[in-house]
Amino acid sequence: MSDSSFDLVVIGGGPGGYVAAIRAAQLGLSVAIVEKRPTLGGTCLNVGCIPSKALLAASHHYHTAAHGLGAFGVKVAGVELDLPAMMAHKDKVVADNTKGIDFLLKKNKITRILGAGSLAGNGQVTVTAADGAVSTVAARSIVLATGSEVTPLPGLAIDEEVFVSSTGALALPQVPKRLVVIGGGVIGLELGTVWSRLGSEVTVVEYLDRILPFHDLEVSKTMTRLLGQQGIGFKLATKVVAGERKGAGAVLTLEPAAGGATETLEADIVLVAIGRRPYVEGLGLEAAGVDLTKRGFVKIDGSFRTSVPGIYAIGDVVGGAMLAHKAEEEGVALAEILAGQHGHVNYEAIPSVVYTWPEVASVGRTEEQLKEAGIAYSVGKFPFLANGRARSMNDTDGFVKILADAATDQVLGAHIIGPNAGDLIAEIVLAIEFGAAAEDIARTCHAHPALSEAVKEAALAANGRAIHV
Ligand SMILES: Cc1cc2nc3c(=O)[nH]c(=O)nc-3n(C[C@H](O)[C@H](O)[C@H](O)COP(=O)(O)OP(=O)(O)OC[C@H]3O[C@@H](n4cnc5c(N)ncnc54)[C@H](O)[C@@H]3O)c2cc1C
C-alpha cells in the first residue's frame, strides 16, 4: 500500500525534474518530487552550472582588476586574492538558487519527498530516506530525471584531494601551483580558466587532436590559440596512461594517442574532466524492465516514453546534449504531453555556451556537419575587431559566424567567440526556431553601438554585403 498517490512522481530534482514538476503542476496535475540531496536543483545548481559560473565571474573580476584595467586608465594597486571570500560568494549564490527552487515548489503546491527513489512496479516508487526509513508513493506517471555523474578515468581513482572531479575543483582550499586538466571539453576549459586566472599553471591534456570536439573546428582552433595566449598549455592527441600520488601532488604518465614514447607530467592537482555518464544507480531499472541504450542511457522514444508504460525519462539520463536548458525543455514538453497537450523539443535549436573569456556560443550545425551531410551553405563572418562596442570594451577577440543554406538562406547554424557570446546567441536560436533566413537577421535593426551588431553584420556577410568589413 502506498503512503500517498499523485498524478505524477518525478525522481530527481535537477533542472529536468523540477521544471517538469512545475509545468505539470501549472497544468493541474498533482505532483511529487523525490530528491535524495537535501537541496534541490540537481547537479546544475549544486555542483555544476551555477557554482562554476560564480567562480568564473569572480575570477574574471580578480584577473581584470590585477591585469586588465590599466588600458582604461584605471590604476589599481595591491590587488589580492581572498579565496575563502570568493568561495563564500559561490556558496551563497548556490544556496540562494537552491532555496529559490524550494520556494517555487511550494508556490506550485508540489510535494517534496527527501530520499532516494526506486521503481517498485505497478506505478509505485519506494523512497529510502537518509535514516533508512522507507515509504512508498504511487503515481499514474513516473518521470526519471536522475541526471548524470562524472565519468571516471580507468586506473585513476578520484579522491577529491589530489585527483579531483569538477565537484572538487569547485572547492579547492588553495590555488594549486600546477593544475593538470584531463579533458579539453567545456567543463575542463571552464574550470581550468578559473584556476589559471587565480594563478595556477594549467595544462590541459586531451586525447583528441583538438579541444571542444563537438564544436565547429574553426572555433576549436581559435580557442586553443586564445586560451594559449592566456597562459593555458595544451597537450593534444595525448592520453594519460597512468597516474599516482607523489608527495603532496601527483605524477601522470602520458603517451601520444597514436602510441609512442611516454613522458611524465607533475601536478599539485589533477582534474579529471573526460565527460559525464548517466546516473541510474539504485533506481531498480532492470527489475522494472526499463531498457537502456548501449551507452547506458535510459532508452526513450520521441515522446520521452521508456520501454515500460507509465515511466518516462528526461535530461542527462537520456543523453543527447548534457545541458541544463535541454533538460528543462524536455521537462516542459513531457509535462505538456502528460497533460494532454503537444509538448515538443526542437533539438536543432539548443544553444551551447562555454563561459571562458571570450565566451563561446554555438547553435545548430557546424561546418563539418554540413559538409558531411552534403548541404551547400554560405558563411557569413564578422570579427569583433570591427565592432565599435567591442573595441570600446577592449574585447576584440573572436567573431560571429553564421551558416545559412546556400539555396534558401535559412540559418542552419551559428558559432560565436566573443564577449557575451552566451547572450548574443539567443537571437540566432530564435531565428532557427522561426526558420528565419540570414536576411531576416540582416534586415532587423540592431542598436548601435552594441555587440549584437556583429550578429547583424555576420548575417549581412552571409549574402556578401557586410557594411563594416
Ligand atoms: C561543473 C559543471 C558545469 C556545468 N555547467 C553547465 C552550464 O553552464 N550550462 C548547462 O546547461 N549545463 C551545465 N552543466 C550540465 C548540467 O549541470 C546538467 O546538464 C544538468 O544538471 C542536467 O539536469 P538533470 O535534471 O537531467 O540532472 P541533474 O541536474 O544531475 O539532477 C539529477 C538529480 O537527481 C537526483 N537523483 C539521482 N538519483 C536519484 C534517486 N534514485 N532518487 C532521488 N534523487 C535522485 C540527484 O541527486 C540530482 O539532484 C554543468 C555540469 C557540471 C558538472
Short mmCIF file of C-alpha atoms and ligand atoms in Angstrom, two decimals:
data_model
loop_
_atom_site.label_atom_id
_atom_site.label_comp_id
_atom_site.label_asym_id
_atom_site.label_seq_id
_atom_site.Cartn_x
_atom_site.Cartn_y
_atom_site.Cartn_z
CA MET A 1 0.00 0.00 0.00
CA SER A 2 1.38 3.39 -0.89
CA ASP A 3 1.51 6.21 1.64
CA SER A 4 0.21 8.71 -0.90
CA SER A 5 -0.77 8.93 -4.53
CA PHE A 6 -0.17 11.51 -7.27
CA ASP A 7 -0.78 12.07 -10.97
CA LEU A 8 2.98 12.41 -11.39
CA VAL A 9 6.04 11.45 -9.35
CA VAL A 10 9.36 12.84 -10.57
CA ILE A 11 12.58 11.19 -9.40
CA GLY A 12 15.36 13.77 -9.39
CA GLY A 13 15.13 17.46 -8.54
CA GLY A 14 17.54 18.89 -11.14
CA PRO A 15 16.64 21.26 -14.00
CA GLY A 16 14.85 18.45 -15.85
CA GLY A 17 12.91 17.16 -12.87
CA TYR A 18 11.91 20.35 -11.07
CA VAL A 19 10.88 22.09 -14.30
CA ALA A 20 8.76 19.09 -15.35
CA ALA A 21 7.17 19.14 -11.89
CA ILE A 22 6.37 22.86 -12.02
CA ARG A 23 4.94 22.75 -15.56
CA ALA A 24 2.81 19.69 -14.68
CA ALA A 25 1.51 21.44 -11.56
CA GLN A 26 0.71 24.55 -13.62
CA LEU A 27 -1.37 22.32 -15.87
CA GLY A 28 -3.37 20.96 -12.93
CA LEU A 29 -1.62 17.67 -12.17
CA SER A 30 -0.91 16.60 -8.58
CA VAL A 31 2.86 16.23 -8.39
CA ALA A 32 5.53 14.91 -6.01
CA ILE A 33 9.25 15.19 -6.49
CA VAL A 34 11.70 12.73 -4.93
CA GLU A 35 15.23 14.07 -4.45
CA LYS A 36 17.94 12.47 -2.37
CA ARG A 37 20.05 15.60 -1.95
CA PRO A 38 18.99 17.88 0.89
CA THR A 39 18.94 20.77 -1.60
CA LEU A 40 17.06 20.98 -4.89
CA GLY A 41 18.44 21.99 -8.28
CA GLY A 42 20.48 18.87 -9.07
CA THR A 43 23.98 18.91 -10.49
CA CYS A 44 23.38 22.25 -12.17
CA LEU A 45 22.59 24.36 -9.13
CA ASN A 46 24.66 22.47 -6.55
CA VAL A 47 27.89 21.39 -8.27
CA GLY A 48 27.59 22.43 -11.92
CA CYS A 49 26.41 25.42 -13.91
CA ILE A 50 25.81 27.83 -11.04
CA PRO A 51 28.90 27.39 -8.81
CA SER A 52 31.16 27.25 -11.88
CA LYS A 53 29.71 30.49 -13.21
CA ALA A 54 30.01 32.12 -9.78
CA LEU A 55 33.74 31.26 -9.76
CA LEU A 56 34.16 32.25 -13.41
CA ALA A 57 32.63 35.67 -12.68
CA ALA A 58 34.67 36.16 -9.50
CA SER A 59 37.97 35.04 -11.05
CA HIS A 60 37.29 37.25 -14.09
CA HIS A 61 36.91 40.28 -11.78
CA TYR A 62 40.12 39.37 -9.95
CA HIS A 63 42.06 38.92 -13.17
CA THR A 64 40.70 42.12 -14.68
CA ALA A 65 41.49 44.11 -11.54
CA ALA A 66 45.02 42.67 -11.47
CA HIS A 67 45.84 42.87 -15.18
CA GLY A 68 43.11 44.41 -17.29
CA LEU A 69 42.28 47.91 -16.07
CA GLY A 70 45.46 49.84 -16.89
CA ALA A 71 44.44 50.23 -20.54
CA PHE A 72 41.27 52.01 -19.38
CA GLY A 73 43.28 54.49 -17.34
CA VAL A 74 42.36 52.85 -14.06
CA LYS A 75 45.31 52.25 -11.77
CA VAL A 76 44.79 49.57 -9.15
CA ALA A 77 47.47 48.79 -6.60
CA GLY A 78 47.76 45.85 -4.25
CA VAL A 79 45.15 43.53 -5.77
CA GLU A 80 44.90 40.49 -3.51
CA LEU A 81 43.04 37.25 -3.76
CA ASP A 82 40.80 36.29 -0.83
CA LEU A 83 39.98 32.72 -1.86
CA PRO A 84 37.76 31.92 1.16
CA ALA A 85 35.67 35.03 0.37
CA MET A 86 35.47 34.00 -3.29
CA MET A 87 34.27 30.54 -2.23
CA ALA A 88 31.77 32.14 0.17
CA HIS A 89 30.38 34.14 -2.77
CA LYS A 90 29.98 30.90 -4.74
CA ASP A 91 28.35 29.10 -1.79
CA LYS A 92 25.90 31.94 -1.23
CA VAL A 93 24.91 32.00 -4.91
CA VAL A 94 24.30 28.23 -4.75
CA ALA A 95 22.31 28.47 -1.50
CA ASP A 96 20.16 31.35 -2.80
CA ASN A 97 19.44 29.49 -6.03
CA THR A 98 18.59 26.16 -4.42
CA LYS A 99 16.34 27.86 -1.85
CA GLY A 100 14.64 29.57 -4.77
CA ILE A 101 13.61 26.17 -6.12
CA ASP A 102 12.14 25.24 -2.70
CA PHE A 103 10.04 28.39 -2.93
CA LEU A 104 8.90 27.56 -6.47
CA LEU A 105 7.85 24.03 -5.45
CA LYS A 106 5.82 25.39 -2.53
CA LYS A 107 4.27 28.06 -4.73
CA ASN A 108 3.14 25.36 -7.15
CA LYS A 109 1.93 23.06 -4.34
CA ILE A 110 4.35 20.28 -5.28
CA THR A 111 5.07 17.68 -2.59
CA ARG A 112 8.79 17.40 -1.85
CA ILE A 113 9.98 13.98 -0.70
CA LEU A 114 13.54 13.71 0.62
CA GLY A 115 15.19 10.37 -0.14
CA ALA A 116 16.39 8.01 -2.85
CA GLY A 117 13.65 6.83 -5.18
CA SER A 118 13.44 3.36 -6.66
CA LEU A 119 10.92 1.83 -9.05
CA ALA A 120 8.75 -0.72 -7.24
CA GLY A 121 6.45 -1.79 -10.08
CA ASN A 122 2.75 -1.05 -10.73
CA GLY A 123 3.22 2.71 -10.65
CA GLN A 124 4.87 2.66 -7.24
CA VAL A 125 8.07 4.38 -6.13
CA THR A 126 9.89 3.39 -2.96
CA VAL A 127 11.68 6.20 -1.18
CA THR A 128 14.52 5.49 1.22
CA ALA A 129 15.41 8.41 3.47
CA ALA A 130 18.93 9.07 4.77
CA ASP A 131 17.99 7.48 8.12
CA GLY A 132 16.83 4.31 6.35
CA ALA A 133 13.11 4.98 6.73
CA VAL A 134 11.20 3.65 3.72
CA SER A 135 7.95 4.99 2.29
CA THR A 136 6.06 4.33 -0.92
CA VAL A 137 4.28 6.70 -3.26
CA ALA A 138 2.02 5.79 -6.16
CA ALA A 139 1.62 7.68 -9.42
CA ARG A 140 -0.17 7.48 -12.74
CA SER A 141 3.08 8.58 -14.39
CA ILE A 142 6.68 8.40 -13.18
CA VAL A 143 9.48 10.54 -14.62
CA LEU A 144 13.11 9.53 -14.30
CA ALA A 145 15.25 12.69 -14.15
CA THR A 146 18.23 11.37 -12.24
CA GLY A 147 20.88 13.13 -14.30
CA SER A 148 24.49 12.16 -14.68
CA GLU A 149 27.75 11.72 -12.80
CA VAL A 150 31.44 12.23 -13.57
CA THR A 151 32.93 9.59 -15.88
CA PRO A 152 35.98 8.16 -14.10
CA LEU A 153 39.26 7.54 -15.90
CA PRO A 154 40.12 3.84 -15.54
CA GLY A 155 43.06 3.33 -13.21
CA LEU A 156 42.84 6.82 -11.74
CA ALA A 157 40.81 6.93 -8.54
CA ILE A 158 39.20 10.27 -7.74
CA ASP A 159 39.97 11.16 -4.11
CA GLU A 160 38.76 14.81 -4.32
CA GLU A 161 42.06 15.84 -2.74
CA VAL A 162 44.70 15.50 -5.44
CA PHE A 163 42.72 13.72 -8.16
CA VAL A 164 39.54 15.79 -8.25
CA SER A 165 36.32 15.78 -10.23
CA SER A 166 34.59 19.01 -11.23
CA THR A 167 32.95 18.96 -7.79
CA GLY A 168 36.36 19.00 -6.06
CA ALA A 169 37.71 21.60 -8.49
CA LEU A 170 34.88 23.94 -7.45
CA ALA A 171 36.07 23.88 -3.85
CA LEU A 172 39.88 23.72 -3.77
CA PRO A 173 41.13 25.14 -0.47
CA GLN A 174 44.08 26.89 -2.13
CA VAL A 175 45.28 27.82 -5.59
CA PRO A 176 47.33 24.89 -6.93
CA LYS A 177 50.70 25.86 -8.35
CA ARG A 178 50.29 23.32 -11.15
CA LEU A 179 46.89 22.09 -12.28
CA VAL A 180 46.56 19.40 -14.92
CA VAL A 181 43.13 19.11 -16.52
CA ILE A 182 42.43 15.79 -18.22
CA GLY A 183 39.89 16.56 -20.95
CA GLY A 184 39.58 19.62 -23.17
CA GLY A 185 35.79 19.80 -23.14
CA VAL A 186 33.57 22.52 -21.76
CA ILE A 187 33.89 21.69 -18.05
CA GLY A 188 37.68 21.21 -18.21
CA LEU A 189 38.20 24.51 -20.02
CA GLU A 190 35.88 26.48 -17.73
CA LEU A 191 37.45 25.20 -14.51
CA GLY A 192 40.96 25.37 -15.98
CA THR A 193 40.26 29.02 -16.78
CA VAL A 194 39.11 29.76 -13.22
CA TRP A 195 42.33 28.46 -11.66
CA SER A 196 44.55 29.87 -14.39
CA ARG A 197 43.16 33.35 -13.68
CA LEU A 198 43.85 32.84 -9.98
CA GLY A 199 47.48 31.97 -10.66
CA SER A 200 47.76 28.24 -11.43
CA GLU A 201 49.98 26.98 -14.20
CA VAL A 202 47.33 24.99 -16.13
CA THR A 203 47.98 22.22 -18.65
CA VAL A 204 45.09 20.58 -20.50
CA VAL A 205 45.74 17.02 -21.69
CA GLU A 206 43.33 15.95 -24.42
CA TYR A 207 43.15 12.58 -26.17
CA LEU A 208 41.80 14.03 -29.41
CA ASP A 209 43.82 16.37 -31.60
CA ARG A 210 41.54 19.30 -30.72
CA ILE A 211 39.76 20.82 -27.75
CA LEU A 212 35.95 21.29 -27.76
CA PRO A 213 35.45 18.30 -30.06
CA PHE A 214 31.72 18.91 -30.58
CA HIS A 215 32.21 22.49 -31.72
CA ASP A 216 32.91 23.94 -35.13
CA LEU A 217 36.57 23.20 -35.95
CA GLU A 218 37.39 26.87 -36.50
CA VAL A 219 36.07 27.61 -33.02
CA SER A 220 38.24 24.85 -31.50
CA LYS A 221 41.36 26.12 -33.25
CA THR A 222 40.73 29.76 -32.36
CA MET A 223 40.03 28.93 -28.71
CA THR A 224 43.22 26.87 -28.48
CA ARG A 225 45.12 29.96 -29.62
CA LEU A 226 43.25 32.43 -27.39
CA LEU A 227 43.42 30.28 -24.24
CA GLY A 228 47.09 29.60 -25.05
CA GLN A 229 47.68 33.36 -25.09
CA GLN A 230 46.11 33.47 -21.64
CA GLY A 231 48.76 31.02 -20.43
CA ILE A 232 46.92 27.70 -20.59
CA GLY A 233 49.08 24.91 -22.01
CA PHE A 234 47.70 22.16 -24.22
CA LYS A 235 48.90 18.63 -24.83
CA LEU A 236 46.63 17.46 -27.63
CA ALA A 237 46.46 13.96 -29.13
CA THR A 238 47.84 12.74 -25.83
CA LYS A 239 46.50 10.11 -23.47
CA VAL A 240 47.00 9.69 -19.76
CA VAL A 241 48.07 6.09 -19.26
CA ALA A 242 48.81 6.18 -15.53
CA GLY A 243 48.71 8.48 -12.55
CA GLU A 244 49.71 8.23 -8.94
CA ARG A 245 50.20 10.40 -5.92
CA LYS A 246 53.70 11.72 -5.45
CA GLY A 247 54.46 13.72 -2.31
CA ALA A 248 51.66 16.23 -1.83
CA GLY A 249 50.80 16.09 -5.53
CA ALA A 250 50.68 13.64 -8.39
CA VAL A 251 52.62 12.40 -11.36
CA LEU A 252 50.95 11.40 -14.60
CA THR A 253 52.34 9.24 -17.36
CA LEU A 254 51.37 10.49 -20.80
CA GLU A 255 51.64 8.84 -24.19
CA PRO A 256 50.82 10.10 -27.69
CA ALA A 257 47.26 9.00 -28.55
CA ALA A 258 48.64 7.13 -31.55
CA GLY A 259 51.20 5.36 -29.34
CA GLY A 260 54.86 6.14 -28.82
CA ALA A 261 57.29 7.27 -26.16
CA THR A 262 55.85 8.13 -22.76
CA GLU A 263 56.58 11.24 -20.73
CA THR A 264 55.67 12.28 -17.21
CA LEU A 265 53.85 15.37 -16.03
CA GLU A 266 53.73 16.50 -12.42
CA ALA A 267 50.85 18.35 -10.85
CA ASP A 268 49.62 19.56 -7.48
CA ILE A 269 46.04 18.88 -8.52
CA VAL A 270 44.68 16.75 -11.37
CA LEU A 271 41.16 17.49 -12.57
CA VAL A 272 39.52 14.56 -14.33
CA ALA A 273 37.03 16.08 -16.77
CA ILE A 274 36.62 13.50 -19.51
CA GLY A 275 32.84 13.61 -19.56
CA ARG A 276 29.71 12.59 -17.70
CA ARG A 277 27.73 9.36 -17.73
CA PRO A 278 24.09 8.63 -16.94
CA TYR A 279 23.25 8.15 -13.27
CA VAL A 280 20.86 5.25 -12.74
CA GLU A 281 22.25 3.67 -9.57
CA GLY A 282 19.64 2.26 -7.20
CA LEU A 283 16.71 3.09 -9.47
CA GLY A 284 15.79 -0.57 -9.94
CA LEU A 285 15.61 -0.19 -13.70
CA GLU A 286 16.43 -3.77 -14.55
CA ALA A 287 13.81 -5.26 -12.25
CA ALA A 288 11.28 -2.77 -13.57
CA GLY A 289 12.13 -3.71 -17.18
CA VAL A 290 13.34 -0.26 -18.25
CA ASP A 291 15.68 -0.65 -21.23
CA LEU A 292 19.00 1.17 -21.54
CA THR A 293 20.94 2.15 -24.65
CA LYS A 294 24.33 0.59 -25.40
CA ARG A 295 25.97 3.53 -23.65
CA GLY A 296 23.84 3.11 -20.53
CA PHE A 297 21.37 5.96 -21.07
CA VAL A 298 17.67 5.34 -20.41
CA LYS A 299 16.13 4.49 -23.77
CA ILE A 300 13.18 6.70 -24.76
CA ASP A 301 11.04 7.32 -27.81
CA GLY A 302 10.17 10.72 -29.31
CA SER A 303 7.66 11.31 -26.51
CA PHE A 304 10.05 10.51 -23.63
CA ARG A 305 8.41 7.09 -23.05
CA THR A 306 10.67 4.34 -21.72
CA SER A 307 10.11 0.68 -22.51
CA VAL A 308 7.70 0.47 -19.54
CA PRO A 309 4.27 2.11 -19.92
CA GLY A 310 3.78 4.99 -17.49
CA ILE A 311 7.51 5.53 -16.95
CA TYR A 312 9.19 8.43 -18.77
CA ALA A 313 12.71 9.89 -18.73
CA ILE A 314 14.29 13.28 -19.48
CA GLY A 315 17.52 15.23 -19.09
CA ASP A 316 21.09 13.98 -18.81
CA VAL A 317 19.95 10.43 -18.03
CA VAL A 318 18.59 10.07 -21.58
CA GLY A 319 21.70 11.51 -23.26
CA GLY A 320 21.92 14.00 -26.12
CA ALA A 321 23.28 17.42 -25.21
CA MET A 322 24.01 17.17 -21.48
CA LEU A 323 22.88 20.68 -20.73
CA ALA A 324 20.55 22.13 -18.13
CA HIS A 325 18.39 24.03 -20.61
CA LYS A 326 17.97 20.92 -22.78
CA ALA A 327 16.77 19.05 -19.66
CA GLU A 328 14.37 21.93 -18.90
CA GLU A 329 12.91 21.94 -22.40
CA GLU A 330 12.34 18.20 -22.14
CA GLY A 331 10.72 18.68 -18.73
CA VAL A 332 8.25 21.21 -20.11
CA ALA A 333 7.48 19.16 -23.22
CA LEU A 334 6.88 15.99 -21.22
CA ALA A 335 4.64 17.73 -18.66
CA GLU A 336 2.56 19.13 -21.51
CA ILE A 337 2.28 15.71 -23.16
CA LEU A 338 1.18 14.20 -19.83
CA ALA A 339 -1.46 16.91 -19.53
CA GLY A 340 -2.80 16.04 -22.97
CA GLN A 341 -1.03 18.83 -24.87
CA HIS A 342 1.52 18.62 -27.67
CA GLY A 343 4.88 19.23 -25.99
CA HIS A 344 7.84 19.25 -28.36
CA VAL A 345 11.58 19.98 -28.26
CA ASN A 346 13.42 21.36 -31.29
CA TYR A 347 16.86 19.78 -30.87
CA GLU A 348 18.22 21.89 -33.77
CA ALA A 349 17.75 24.96 -31.62
CA ILE A 350 19.58 24.09 -28.39
CA PRO A 351 22.41 26.54 -27.77
CA SER A 352 25.63 25.56 -26.08
CA VAL A 353 27.87 28.00 -24.25
CA VAL A 354 31.41 27.83 -22.89
CA TYR A 355 31.83 30.51 -20.22
CA THR A 356 35.53 31.17 -20.72
CA TRP A 357 36.55 34.68 -21.75
CA PRO A 358 35.98 35.27 -24.54
CA GLU A 359 32.85 33.16 -24.33
CA VAL A 360 31.97 30.56 -26.94
CA ALA A 361 28.40 30.01 -28.06
CA SER A 362 27.01 27.73 -30.73
CA VAL A 363 23.69 26.57 -32.07
CA GLY A 364 22.69 24.26 -34.91
CA ARG A 365 25.09 22.68 -37.37
CA THR A 366 28.85 23.08 -37.63
CA GLU A 367 30.62 23.48 -40.99
CA GLU A 368 31.93 19.93 -40.63
CA GLN A 369 28.40 18.55 -40.10
CA LEU A 370 27.02 20.43 -43.11
CA LYS A 371 29.84 19.15 -45.30
CA GLU A 372 29.26 15.61 -44.10
CA ALA A 373 25.53 15.91 -44.81
CA GLY A 374 26.27 17.30 -48.28
CA ILE A 375 24.33 20.51 -47.63
CA ALA A 376 25.54 23.51 -49.62
CA TYR A 377 25.88 26.52 -47.32
CA SER A 378 27.08 30.08 -47.25
CA VAL A 379 29.26 31.51 -44.48
CA GLY A 380 28.80 34.98 -43.05
CA LYS A 381 31.56 36.02 -40.70
CA PHE A 382 32.23 39.20 -38.80
CA PRO A 383 35.14 39.89 -36.40
CA PHE A 384 34.64 41.71 -33.09
CA LEU A 385 37.72 43.75 -34.03
CA ALA A 386 35.43 45.67 -36.40
CA ASN A 387 32.70 46.21 -33.79
CA GLY A 388 32.74 49.62 -32.08
CA ARG A 389 31.32 48.39 -28.77
CA ALA A 390 33.83 45.53 -28.54
CA ARG A 391 36.64 48.00 -29.22
CA SER A 392 35.40 50.35 -26.52
CA MET A 393 35.41 47.39 -24.11
CA ASN A 394 38.88 46.27 -25.22
CA ASP A 395 37.31 42.89 -26.03
CA THR A 396 38.04 42.42 -29.70
CA ASP A 397 38.95 38.71 -29.80
CA GLY A 398 36.65 36.43 -31.75
CA PHE A 399 33.94 36.54 -34.39
CA VAL A 400 30.36 35.72 -35.24
CA LYS A 401 29.95 33.06 -37.91
CA ILE A 402 26.54 32.32 -39.38
CA LEU A 403 25.96 29.32 -41.64
CA ALA A 404 22.98 29.59 -43.97
CA ASP A 405 21.52 27.24 -46.57
CA ALA A 406 23.04 28.23 -49.93
CA ALA A 407 19.74 27.84 -51.75
CA THR A 408 17.17 29.17 -49.25
CA ASP A 409 19.32 31.37 -46.97
CA GLN A 410 17.74 29.63 -43.94
CA VAL A 411 20.01 29.85 -40.89
CA LEU A 412 21.40 26.39 -40.16
CA GLY A 413 23.98 27.16 -37.50
CA ALA A 414 25.95 29.87 -35.76
CA HIS A 415 29.23 29.92 -33.89
CA ILE A 416 30.37 32.86 -31.82
CA ILE A 417 33.58 33.54 -29.95
CA GLY A 418 33.49 36.85 -28.20
CA PRO A 419 32.38 38.99 -25.30
CA ASN A 420 28.94 37.91 -24.02
CA ALA A 421 28.64 35.31 -26.80
CA GLY A 422 26.35 33.32 -24.48
CA ASP A 423 23.78 36.12 -24.59
CA LEU A 424 24.30 37.05 -28.24
CA ILE A 425 23.48 33.53 -29.41
CA ALA A 426 19.86 33.87 -28.20
CA GLU A 427 18.93 35.95 -31.24
CA ILE A 428 20.18 33.26 -33.60
CA VAL A 429 18.49 30.48 -31.62
CA LEU A 430 15.23 32.39 -32.10
CA ALA A 431 15.99 32.76 -35.80
CA ILE A 432 16.47 29.00 -36.12
CA GLU A 433 13.31 28.35 -34.09
CA PHE A 434 11.35 30.57 -36.51
CA GLY A 435 13.02 29.07 -39.58
CA ALA A 436 14.38 32.53 -40.39
CA ALA A 437 16.79 33.38 -43.19
CA ALA A 438 20.10 35.17 -42.63
CA GLU A 439 18.48 38.08 -44.45
CA ASP A 440 15.79 38.30 -41.72
CA ILE A 441 18.52 38.97 -39.15
CA ALA A 442 20.36 41.26 -41.56
CA ARG A 443 17.25 43.41 -42.13
CA THR A 444 16.48 43.69 -38.40
CA CYS A 445 17.58 46.97 -36.84
CA HIS A 446 20.18 46.45 -34.09
CA ALA A 447 21.09 49.15 -31.55
CA HIS A 448 24.36 50.98 -32.02
CA PRO A 449 26.91 50.62 -30.60
CA ALA A 450 26.18 47.06 -29.46
CA LEU A 451 27.93 43.72 -29.58
CA SER A 452 24.81 42.37 -31.29
CA GLU A 453 25.68 44.43 -34.36
CA ALA A 454 28.31 41.75 -35.03
CA VAL A 455 25.44 39.26 -35.39
CA LYS A 456 23.67 41.51 -37.88
CA GLU A 457 26.91 42.06 -39.83
CA ALA A 458 27.61 38.31 -39.95
CA ALA A 459 24.09 37.81 -41.32
CA LEU A 460 24.77 40.51 -43.93
CA ALA A 461 28.07 38.82 -44.75
CA ALA A 462 26.25 35.55 -45.47
CA ASN A 463 24.94 37.32 -48.56
CA GLY A 464 28.19 39.15 -49.30
CA ARG A 465 27.02 42.56 -48.15
CA ALA A 466 28.51 43.31 -44.73
CA ILE A 467 28.88 47.07 -44.28
CA HIS A 468 31.73 47.34 -41.77
CA VAL A 469 34.35 44.93 -43.16
C1 LIG B 1 30.92 21.63 -13.49
C2 LIG B 1 29.69 21.61 -14.36
C3 LIG B 1 29.31 22.76 -15.02
C4 LIG B 1 28.18 22.74 -15.83
N1 LIG B 1 27.83 23.90 -16.47
C5 LIG B 1 26.73 23.92 -17.23
C6 LIG B 1 26.32 25.12 -17.86
O1 LIG B 1 26.95 26.16 -17.72
N2 LIG B 1 25.19 25.09 -18.61
C7 LIG B 1 24.46 23.94 -18.79
O2 LIG B 1 23.45 23.98 -19.47
N3 LIG B 1 24.84 22.79 -18.20
C8 LIG B 1 25.94 22.75 -17.42
N4 LIG B 1 26.29 21.59 -16.80
C9 LIG B 1 25.47 20.39 -17.05
C10 LIG B 1 24.19 20.42 -16.21
O3 LIG B 1 24.53 20.51 -14.85
C11 LIG B 1 23.35 19.18 -16.48
O4 LIG B 1 23.13 19.07 -17.86
C12 LIG B 1 22.01 19.28 -15.79
O5 LIG B 1 22.17 19.42 -14.41
C13 LIG B 1 21.16 18.04 -16.09
O6 LIG B 1 19.95 18.15 -15.43
P1 LIG B 1 19.13 16.86 -14.99
O7 LIG B 1 17.89 17.38 -14.34
O8 LIG B 1 19.00 15.93 -16.11
O9 LIG B 1 20.04 16.12 -13.90
P2 LIG B 1 20.80 16.62 -12.59
O10 LIG B 1 20.94 18.08 -12.54
O11 LIG B 1 22.02 15.79 -12.50
O12 LIG B 1 19.79 16.23 -11.42
C14 LIG B 1 19.50 14.92 -11.10
C15 LIG B 1 19.11 14.86 -9.65
O13 LIG B 1 18.58 13.57 -9.38
C16 LIG B 1 18.96 13.18 -8.10
N5 LIG B 1 18.87 11.73 -8.03
C17 LIG B 1 19.57 10.81 -8.73
N6 LIG B 1 19.14 9.56 -8.46
C18 LIG B 1 18.15 9.71 -7.56
C19 LIG B 1 17.28 8.80 -6.91
N7 LIG B 1 17.34 7.48 -7.13
N8 LIG B 1 16.37 9.29 -6.03
C20 LIG B 1 16.28 10.61 -5.80
N9 LIG B 1 17.06 11.52 -6.38
C21 LIG B 1 17.97 11.07 -7.27
C22 LIG B 1 20.38 13.71 -7.96
O14 LIG B 1 20.71 13.86 -6.58
C23 LIG B 1 20.26 15.05 -8.68
O15 LIG B 1 19.97 16.09 -7.79
C24 LIG B 1 27.41 21.57 -15.97
C25 LIG B 1 27.78 20.41 -15.28
C26 LIG B 1 28.91 20.42 -14.49
C27 LIG B 1 29.28 19.17 -13.75
#
